[in-house]
């Protein structure tokens, strides 16, 4: 009889920088704790299909600094249905998998909770550039995405001020304005459009005109993708109005998702991977490795999925004041 515990690890939803660092930490901590570790490819889709392979110490060598996820990922529609979850659980049982580590965003935590409700020992590690997951200050990948946005906006600002232009820059974040608000602070944007605080095109136009009148050499407007205002429409409208500045727009897109993780993300991912496996070794499950203050906390998955994370509006107002 094999009394070694076998844990599976998967990444799900949008890839985020630092996921590989978390996989590495799960594998190496698991093996150090005398467990078998199985990598599941393509997220929940691979769990349904039985895309499993045992992972050894050397299998996770050289991945710490790489963006994306070596386990590959997916947004599985099948897994959202009870039938898909049933198939996944059957595959896990066939493979002798005792527990599962799920690295991913909000949707992935919903999936993790569904499995835990059906008796599977599961632990979540929050990984998403959007930082929209309740129960943690920050998810893996958000810091790297912020730095990518900052570098891009700094470059765009060079052109904006050299030509006295208004630049409309679209950031990702799905339904969350987190990336846009934080980008506005670290990049000095004149205005930010976020889903949480709708504004009209006229208000944006007024901010651009104001910036011109105050003698600014440029105006940077950050538009979160979920703000409800299309960046192309906004750019067109602002250009039509004679506000002093000419206008250009840039949609940053998937550039924000890729790239080598920052030191912060590597550290956070490593700590979370270790904590997740240590928790499973102590038979702790049904939780997510959140970050409160400086410590890793275990947050019940039921709380994670039943609460909505809100953008801290203090930062939104701060960005406005600092751009004066
Ligand atoms: O969740 C990460 C994210 O990049 C969101 O910011 C964005 O809305 C979405 O994924 C894009 O998804 P996809 O890569 O499937 O187009």
CSV table of C-alpha atoms and ligand atoms in Angstrom, one decimal:
chain,number,residue,atom,x,y,z
A,1,UNK,CA,0.0,0.0,0.0
A,2,UNK,CA,1.3,3.5,-0.9
A,3,UNK,CA,0.7,5.7,2.1
A,4,UNK,CA,2.5,8.7,0.5
A,5,UNK,CA,0.1,11.6,0.0
A,6,UNK,CA,-0.3,12.6,-3.7
A,7,UNK,CA,-1.1,16.2,-4.5
A,8,UNK,CA,-2.0,17.7,-7.8
A,9,UNK,CA,-1.2,21.2,-8.9
A,10,UNK,CA,-2.9,23.2,-11.7
A,11,UNK,CA,-3.0,26.8,-13.0
A,12,UNK,CA,-6.3,28.1,-14.3
A,13,UNK,CA,-7.8,31.2,-15.9
A,14,UNK,CA,-5.6,34.0,-17.2
A,15,UNK,CA,-1.9,33.3,-16.8
A,16,UNK,CA,-0.1,35.7,-14.4
A,17,UNK,CA,3.6,36.3,-13.9
A,18,UNK,CA,4.8,34.3,-10.8
A,19,UNK,CA,2.6,31.3,-11.4
A,20,UNK,CA,5.7,29.3,-12.3
A,21,UNK,CA,7.4,30.3,-9.1
A,22,UNK,CA,4.3,29.0,-7.2
A,23,UNK,CA,4.4,25.7,-9.1
A,24,UNK,CA,8.1,25.3,-8.3
A,25,UNK,CA,7.4,26.0,-4.6
A,26,UNK,CA,4.5,23.5,-4.5
A,27,UNK,CA,6.6,20.8,-6.2
A,28,UNK,CA,9.7,21.2,-4.1
A,29,UNK,CA,7.9,21.6,-0.8
A,30,UNK,CA,5.7,18.6,-1.6
A,31,UNK,CA,8.7,16.4,-2.4
A,32,UNK,CA,10.5,17.6,0.6
A,33,UNK,CA,7.5,16.6,2.7
A,34,UNK,CA,7.6,13.1,1.2
A,35,UNK,CA,4.5,13.6,-1.0
A,36,UNK,CA,4.1,12.7,-4.7
A,37,UNK,CA,3.3,15.8,-6.8
A,38,UNK,CA,1.3,15.5,-10.0
A,39,UNK,CA,1.2,18.4,-12.5
A,40,UNK,CA,-2.2,18.9,-14.3
A,41,UNK,CA,-2.0,20.5,-17.7
A,42,UNK,CA,-4.5,23.0,-19.1
A,43,UNK,CA,-6.1,23.8,-15.7
A,44,UNK,CA,-9.6,22.4,-14.9
A,45,UNK,CA,-9.9,21.2,-18.5
A,46,UNK,CA,-6.9,18.9,-18.0
A,47,UNK,CA,-8.4,17.8,-14.7
A,48,UNK,CA,-11.4,16.6,-16.6
A,49,UNK,CA,-9.3,15.0,-19.4
A,50,UNK,CA,-6.8,13.4,-17.0
A,51,UNK,CA,-3.8,15.3,-18.4
A,52,UNK,CA,-1.5,14.4,-15.5
A,53,UNK,CA,2.2,13.9,-15.2
A,54,UNK,CA,4.4,13.3,-12.1
A,55,UNK,CA,6.7,16.2,-11.3
A,56,UNK,CA,10.2,15.8,-9.9
A,57,UNK,CA,12.7,18.3,-8.5
A,58,UNK,CA,14.4,18.8,-11.9
A,59,UNK,CA,11.1,19.3,-13.7
A,60,UNK,CA,10.6,22.7,-12.2
A,61,UNK,CA,14.2,23.8,-12.7
A,62,UNK,CA,14.7,27.1,-14.6
A,63,UNK,CA,11.1,28.2,-14.4
A,64,UNK,CA,11.3,30.6,-11.4
A,65,UNK,CA,12.0,33.6,-13.7
A,66,UNK,CA,9.6,32.8,-16.5
A,67,UNK,CA,6.3,34.4,-17.1
A,68,UNK,CA,3.2,32.4,-18.2
A,69,UNK,CA,2.6,29.0,-16.8
A,70,UNK,CA,4.6,25.8,-17.7
A,71,UNK,CA,1.5,23.8,-16.8
A,72,UNK,CA,-0.5,25.7,-19.4
A,73,UNK,CA,-3.9,27.0,-18.6
A,74,UNK,CA,-7.5,27.3,-19.8
A,75,UNK,CA,-10.9,28.9,-19.0
A,76,UNK,CA,-12.9,25.7,-18.8
A,77,UNK,CA,-16.6,26.0,-19.5
A,78,UNK,CA,-17.1,22.3,-19.0
A,79,UNK,CA,-15.8,22.5,-15.4
A,80,UNK,CA,-18.5,25.1,-14.5
A,81,UNK,CA,-21.1,22.3,-14.9
A,82,UNK,CA,-21.7,19.6,-12.3
A,83,UNK,CA,-21.0,16.9,-15.0
A,84,UNK,CA,-17.5,18.4,-15.6
A,85,UNK,CA,-16.8,18.5,-11.9
A,86,UNK,CA,-17.9,14.9,-11.5
A,87,UNK,CA,-15.6,13.7,-14.3
A,88,UNK,CA,-12.7,15.7,-12.8
A,89,UNK,CA,-13.3,14.1,-9.4
A,90,UNK,CA,-13.4,10.6,-11.0
A,91,UNK,CA,-10.1,11.3,-12.8
A,92,UNK,CA,-8.5,12.4,-9.5
A,93,UNK,CA,-9.7,9.3,-7.7
A,94,UNK,CA,-8.4,7.1,-10.5
A,95,UNK,CA,-5.0,8.8,-10.3
A,96,UNK,CA,-5.0,8.4,-6.5
A,97,UNK,CA,-4.8,12.1,-6.0
A,98,UNK,CA,-5.5,13.1,-2.4
A,99,UNK,CA,-5.5,16.8,-2.7
A,100,UNK,CA,-5.3,19.7,-5.1
A,101,UNK,CA,-3.5,23.1,-5.3
A,102,UNK,CA,-5.3,25.5,-7.6
A,103,UNK,CA,-3.4,28.6,-8.7
A,104,UNK,CA,-5.6,31.2,-10.4
A,105,UNK,CA,-8.0,34.1,-10.2
A,106,UNK,CA,-11.6,34.6,-9.0
A,107,UNK,CA,-13.2,32.1,-11.4
A,108,UNK,CA,-10.6,29.5,-10.4
A,109,UNK,CA,-11.4,30.0,-6.7
A,110,UNK,CA,-15.0,29.4,-7.5
A,111,UNK,CA,-14.0,26.1,-9.1
A,112,UNK,CA,-11.8,25.2,-6.1
A,113,UNK,CA,-14.8,25.9,-3.8
A,114,UNK,CA,-17.1,23.7,-5.9
A,115,UNK,CA,-14.6,20.8,-5.5
A,116,UNK,CA,-14.2,21.3,-1.8
A,117,UNK,CA,-17.9,21.2,-1.4
A,118,UNK,CA,-17.8,17.7,-3.0
A,119,UNK,CA,-15.2,16.4,-0.5
A,120,UNK,CA,-12.0,17.2,-2.3
A,121,UNK,CA,-9.1,18.6,-0.3
A,122,UNK,CA,-8.3,21.7,-2.1
A,123,UNK,CA,-6.3,24.8,-1.4
A,124,UNK,CA,-6.2,28.0,-3.5
A,125,UNK,CA,-3.3,30.3,-4.4
A,126,UNK,CA,-4.5,33.6,-5.8
A,127,UNK,CA,-2.9,34.5,-9.1
A,128,UNK,CA,-4.3,37.2,-11.3
A,129,UNK,CA,-3.0,40.5,-12.7
A,130,UNK,CA,-6.5,42.0,-12.0
A,131,UNK,CA,-6.2,41.9,-8.2
A,132,UNK,CA,-9.9,41.4,-7.9
A,133,UNK,CA,-9.9,38.5,-5.5
A,134,UNK,CA,-11.4,39.0,-2.1
A,135,UNK,CA,-9.4,38.0,1.0
A,136,UNK,CA,-6.0,39.0,0.0
A,137,UNK,CA,-4.2,42.3,-0.3
A,138,UNK,CA,-2.6,41.3,-3.6
A,139,UNK,CA,-2.5,38.3,-6.0
A,140,UNK,CA,0.5,36.8,-7.7
A,141,UNK,CA,1.2,38.7,-10.9
A,142,UNK,CA,-0.4,42.0,-10.0
A,143,UNK,CA,2.9,43.7,-9.1
A,144,UNK,CA,4.6,42.6,-12.3
A,145,UNK,CA,1.7,43.9,-14.4
A,146,UNK,CA,1.8,47.2,-12.5
A,147,UNK,CA,5.5,47.5,-13.3
A,148,UNK,CA,4.8,46.7,-17.0
A,149,UNK,CA,2.1,49.3,-17.1
A,150,UNK,CA,4.3,51.9,-15.4
A,151,UNK,CA,7.2,51.3,-17.9
A,152,UNK,CA,4.8,51.7,-20.8
A,153,UNK,CA,3.1,54.8,-19.5
A,154,UNK,CA,6.4,56.4,-18.7
A,155,UNK,CA,7.4,55.9,-22.4
A,156,UNK,CA,4.1,57.2,-23.7
A,157,UNK,CA,4.5,60.3,-21.5
A,158,UNK,CA,7.8,61.1,-23.2
A,159,UNK,CA,6.0,61.4,-26.5
A,160,UNK,CA,2.9,63.0,-24.9
A,161,UNK,CA,4.9,65.9,-23.4
A,162,UNK,CA,7.2,66.3,-26.4
A,163,UNK,CA,4.2,66.8,-28.7
A,164,UNK,CA,1.9,68.3,-26.1
A,165,UNK,CA,-0.6,65.6,-26.5
A,166,UNK,CA,-3.4,63.9,-24.6
A,167,UNK,CA,-2.8,60.1,-24.4
A,168,UNK,CA,-5.7,57.8,-23.6
A,169,UNK,CA,-4.3,54.5,-22.3
A,170,UNK,CA,-6.3,51.4,-21.7
A,171,UNK,CA,-5.4,49.0,-19.0
A,172,UNK,CA,-6.7,45.5,-18.3
A,173,UNK,CA,-8.5,44.5,-15.1
A,174,UNK,CA,-11.8,43.0,-16.3
A,175,UNK,CA,-14.4,44.5,-14.0
A,176,UNK,CA,-12.0,45.9,-11.5
A,177,UNK,CA,-10.4,49.4,-11.6
A,178,UNK,CA,-7.5,48.3,-9.4
A,179,UNK,CA,-4.7,48.3,-12.1
A,180,UNK,CA,-6.0,51.6,-13.5
A,181,UNK,CA,-6.1,53.4,-10.2
A,182,UNK,CA,-2.7,52.2,-9.0
A,183,UNK,CA,-1.3,53.1,-12.5
A,184,UNK,CA,-2.7,56.6,-12.2
A,185,UNK,CA,-0.8,57.1,-8.9
A,186,UNK,CA,2.5,55.7,-10.0
A,187,UNK,CA,2.4,57.2,-13.5
A,188,UNK,CA,0.8,60.6,-12.6
A,189,UNK,CA,-2.4,60.4,-14.7
A,190,UNK,CA,-4.6,63.4,-15.0
A,191,UNK,CA,-7.7,61.3,-15.0
A,192,UNK,CA,-8.8,57.7,-14.5
A,193,UNK,CA,-11.9,55.9,-15.7
A,194,UNK,CA,-12.9,52.8,-13.7
A,195,UNK,CA,-15.9,50.6,-13.6
A,196,UNK,CA,-16.5,51.6,-9.9
A,197,UNK,CA,-16.9,55.3,-10.6
A,198,UNK,CA,-18.5,56.0,-14.0
A,199,UNK,CA,-17.7,59.3,-15.7
A,200,UNK,CA,-19.0,60.9,-18.8
A,201,UNK,CA,-17.0,61.8,-21.9
A,202,UNK,CA,-17.7,65.4,-21.2
A,203,UNK,CA,-16.1,65.1,-17.8
A,204,UNK,CA,-13.0,63.6,-19.4
A,205,UNK,CA,-13.0,66.4,-22.0
A,206,UNK,CA,-13.2,68.9,-19.1
A,207,UNK,CA,-10.2,67.3,-17.4
A,208,UNK,CA,-8.1,67.4,-20.6
A,209,UNK,CA,-9.0,71.1,-21.2
A,210,UNK,CA,-8.3,71.9,-17.5
A,211,UNK,CA,-4.9,70.2,-17.8
A,212,UNK,CA,-4.1,72.3,-20.8
A,213,UNK,CA,-5.2,75.6,-19.1
A,214,UNK,CA,-3.0,74.8,-16.1
A,215,UNK,CA,0.0,74.7,-18.4
A,216,UNK,CA,0.5,71.0,-18.4
A,217,UNK,CA,2.7,69.7,-21.2
A,218,UNK,CA,0.5,66.6,-21.6
A,219,UNK,CA,-2.6,64.8,-20.3
A,220,UNK,CA,-2.5,61.2,-19.4
A,221,UNK,CA,-6.0,59.5,-19.2
A,222,UNK,CA,-6.1,55.9,-17.9
A,223,UNK,CA,-9.1,54.0,-19.0
A,224,UNK,CA,-9.8,50.6,-17.3
A,225,UNK,CA,-11.1,48.1,-19.8
A,226,UNK,CA,-14.3,47.7,-17.8
A,227,UNK,CA,-15.1,51.4,-17.4
A,228,UNK,CA,-17.9,51.3,-19.8
A,229,UNK,CA,-16.3,53.8,-22.1
A,230,UNK,CA,-14.5,52.5,-25.2
A,231,UNK,CA,-11.0,53.9,-25.5
A,232,UNK,CA,-11.4,54.3,-29.3
A,233,UNK,CA,-14.7,56.3,-28.9
A,234,UNK,CA,-13.2,58.4,-26.2
A,235,UNK,CA,-10.1,59.2,-28.3
A,236,UNK,CA,-12.2,60.1,-31.3
A,237,UNK,CA,-14.5,62.4,-29.2
A,238,UNK,CA,-11.7,64.2,-27.4
A,239,UNK,CA,-9.9,64.7,-30.8
A,240,UNK,CA,-13.0,66.3,-32.3
A,241,UNK,CA,-13.2,68.8,-29.5
A,242,UNK,CA,-10.6,71.5,-29.7
A,243,UNK,CA,-9.2,71.2,-26.2
A,244,UNK,CA,-5.6,72.4,-26.8
A,245,UNK,CA,-4.0,69.0,-26.9
A,246,UNK,CA,-4.1,66.6,-29.9
A,247,UNK,CA,-5.0,63.1,-28.9
A,248,UNK,CA,-3.5,59.6,-29.3
A,249,UNK,CA,-4.5,56.3,-27.8
A,250,UNK,CA,-2.8,53.1,-26.8
A,251,UNK,CA,-4.4,49.9,-25.7
A,252,UNK,CA,-1.8,48.0,-23.6
A,253,UNK,CA,-3.6,44.7,-23.9
A,254,UNK,CA,-1.9,41.4,-23.2
A,255,UNK,CA,1.5,43.0,-22.8
A,256,UNK,CA,0.4,43.4,-19.2
A,257,UNK,CA,0.0,39.7,-18.6
A,258,UNK,CA,3.4,38.4,-19.7
A,259,UNK,CA,7.0,38.9,-18.8
A,260,UNK,CA,9.4,37.8,-16.1
A,261,UNK,CA,7.9,38.2,-12.6
A,262,UNK,CA,9.2,40.9,-10.3
A,263,UNK,CA,11.2,40.0,-7.2
A,264,UNK,CA,8.0,40.8,-5.2
A,265,UNK,CA,5.9,38.3,-7.2
A,266,UNK,CA,8.6,35.6,-7.1
A,267,UNK,CA,8.8,35.9,-3.3
A,268,UNK,CA,5.0,36.0,-2.8
A,269,UNK,CA,4.5,33.1,-5.1
A,270,UNK,CA,7.2,31.1,-3.4
A,271,UNK,CA,5.9,31.8,0.1
A,272,UNK,CA,2.3,30.9,-1.0
A,273,UNK,CA,3.4,27.7,-2.6
A,274,UNK,CA,5.3,26.6,0.5
A,275,UNK,CA,2.4,27.5,2.8
A,276,UNK,CA,-0.2,25.8,0.7
A,277,UNK,CA,1.7,22.5,0.8
A,278,UNK,CA,2.4,22.8,4.5
A,279,UNK,CA,-1.3,23.4,5.1
A,280,UNK,CA,-2.2,20.2,3.2
A,281,UNK,CA,0.4,18.2,5.1
A,282,UNK,CA,-1.5,19.3,8.3
A,283,UNK,CA,-4.8,18.4,6.7
A,284,UNK,CA,-5.9,22.0,6.3
A,285,UNK,CA,-7.9,22.6,3.2
A,286,UNK,CA,-10.9,24.5,1.7
A,287,UNK,CA,-8.9,27.7,2.1
A,288,UNK,CA,-7.0,30.2,0.0
A,289,UNK,CA,-3.5,31.6,0.9
A,290,UNK,CA,-4.4,35.2,1.3
A,291,UNK,CA,-2.0,38.0,2.3
A,292,UNK,CA,-3.0,40.2,5.2
A,293,UNK,CA,-0.3,42.7,6.4
A,294,UNK,CA,2.9,40.9,5.9
A,295,UNK,CA,1.8,37.4,6.7
A,296,UNK,CA,0.1,34.6,4.7
A,297,UNK,CA,-3.4,33.9,6.1
A,298,UNK,CA,-5.7,31.1,5.3
A,299,UNK,CA,-9.0,32.4,4.2
A,300,UNK,CA,-12.0,30.0,3.8
A,301,UNK,CA,-12.9,29.6,0.1
A,302,UNK,CA,-16.5,30.1,0.9
A,303,UNK,CA,-15.7,33.7,2.1
A,304,UNK,CA,-13.5,34.3,-0.9
A,305,UNK,CA,-16.2,33.5,-3.4
A,306,UNK,CA,-19.1,35.1,-1.5
A,307,UNK,CA,-17.5,38.5,-1.2
A,308,UNK,CA,-16.6,41.1,-3.9
A,309,UNK,CA,-13.3,42.9,-3.6
A,310,UNK,CA,-13.7,46.7,-4.0
A,311,UNK,CA,-11.2,49.2,-5.2
A,312,UNK,CA,-10.0,51.5,-2.4
A,313,UNK,CA,-11.6,54.8,-3.5
A,314,UNK,CA,-9.1,56.7,-1.3
A,315,UNK,CA,-6.5,55.8,-3.9
A,316,UNK,CA,-8.8,57.0,-6.7
A,317,UNK,CA,-9.1,60.4,-5.1
A,318,UNK,CA,-5.4,60.5,-4.2
A,319,UNK,CA,-4.5,60.0,-7.9
A,320,UNK,CA,-6.7,63.1,-8.7
A,321,UNK,CA,-5.1,65.3,-6.1
A,322,UNK,CA,-1.6,64.3,-7.1
A,323,UNK,CA,-2.1,65.1,-10.8
A,324,UNK,CA,-3.0,68.8,-10.1
B,1,LIG,O1,-8.0,38.1,-15.9
B,1,LIG,C1,-6.9,38.6,-16.6
B,1,LIG,C2,-7.3,39.3,-17.8
B,1,LIG,O2,-6.1,39.7,-18.5
B,1,LIG,C3,-8.3,40.4,-17.7
B,1,LIG,O3,-7.6,41.6,-17.3
B,1,LIG,C4,-8.9,40.5,-19.1
B,1,LIG,O4,-10.2,41.1,-19.0
B,1,LIG,C5,-8.9,39.1,-19.5
B,1,LIG,O5,-8.0,38.4,-18.7
B,1,LIG,C6,-8.6,38.8,-20.9
B,1,LIG,O6,-8.8,37.4,-21.1
B,1,LIG,P1,-8.3,36.7,-22.4
B,1,LIG,O7,-6.8,36.6,-22.3
B,1,LIG,O8,-9.0,35.3,-22.3
B,1,LIG,O9,-8.7,37.5,-23.6
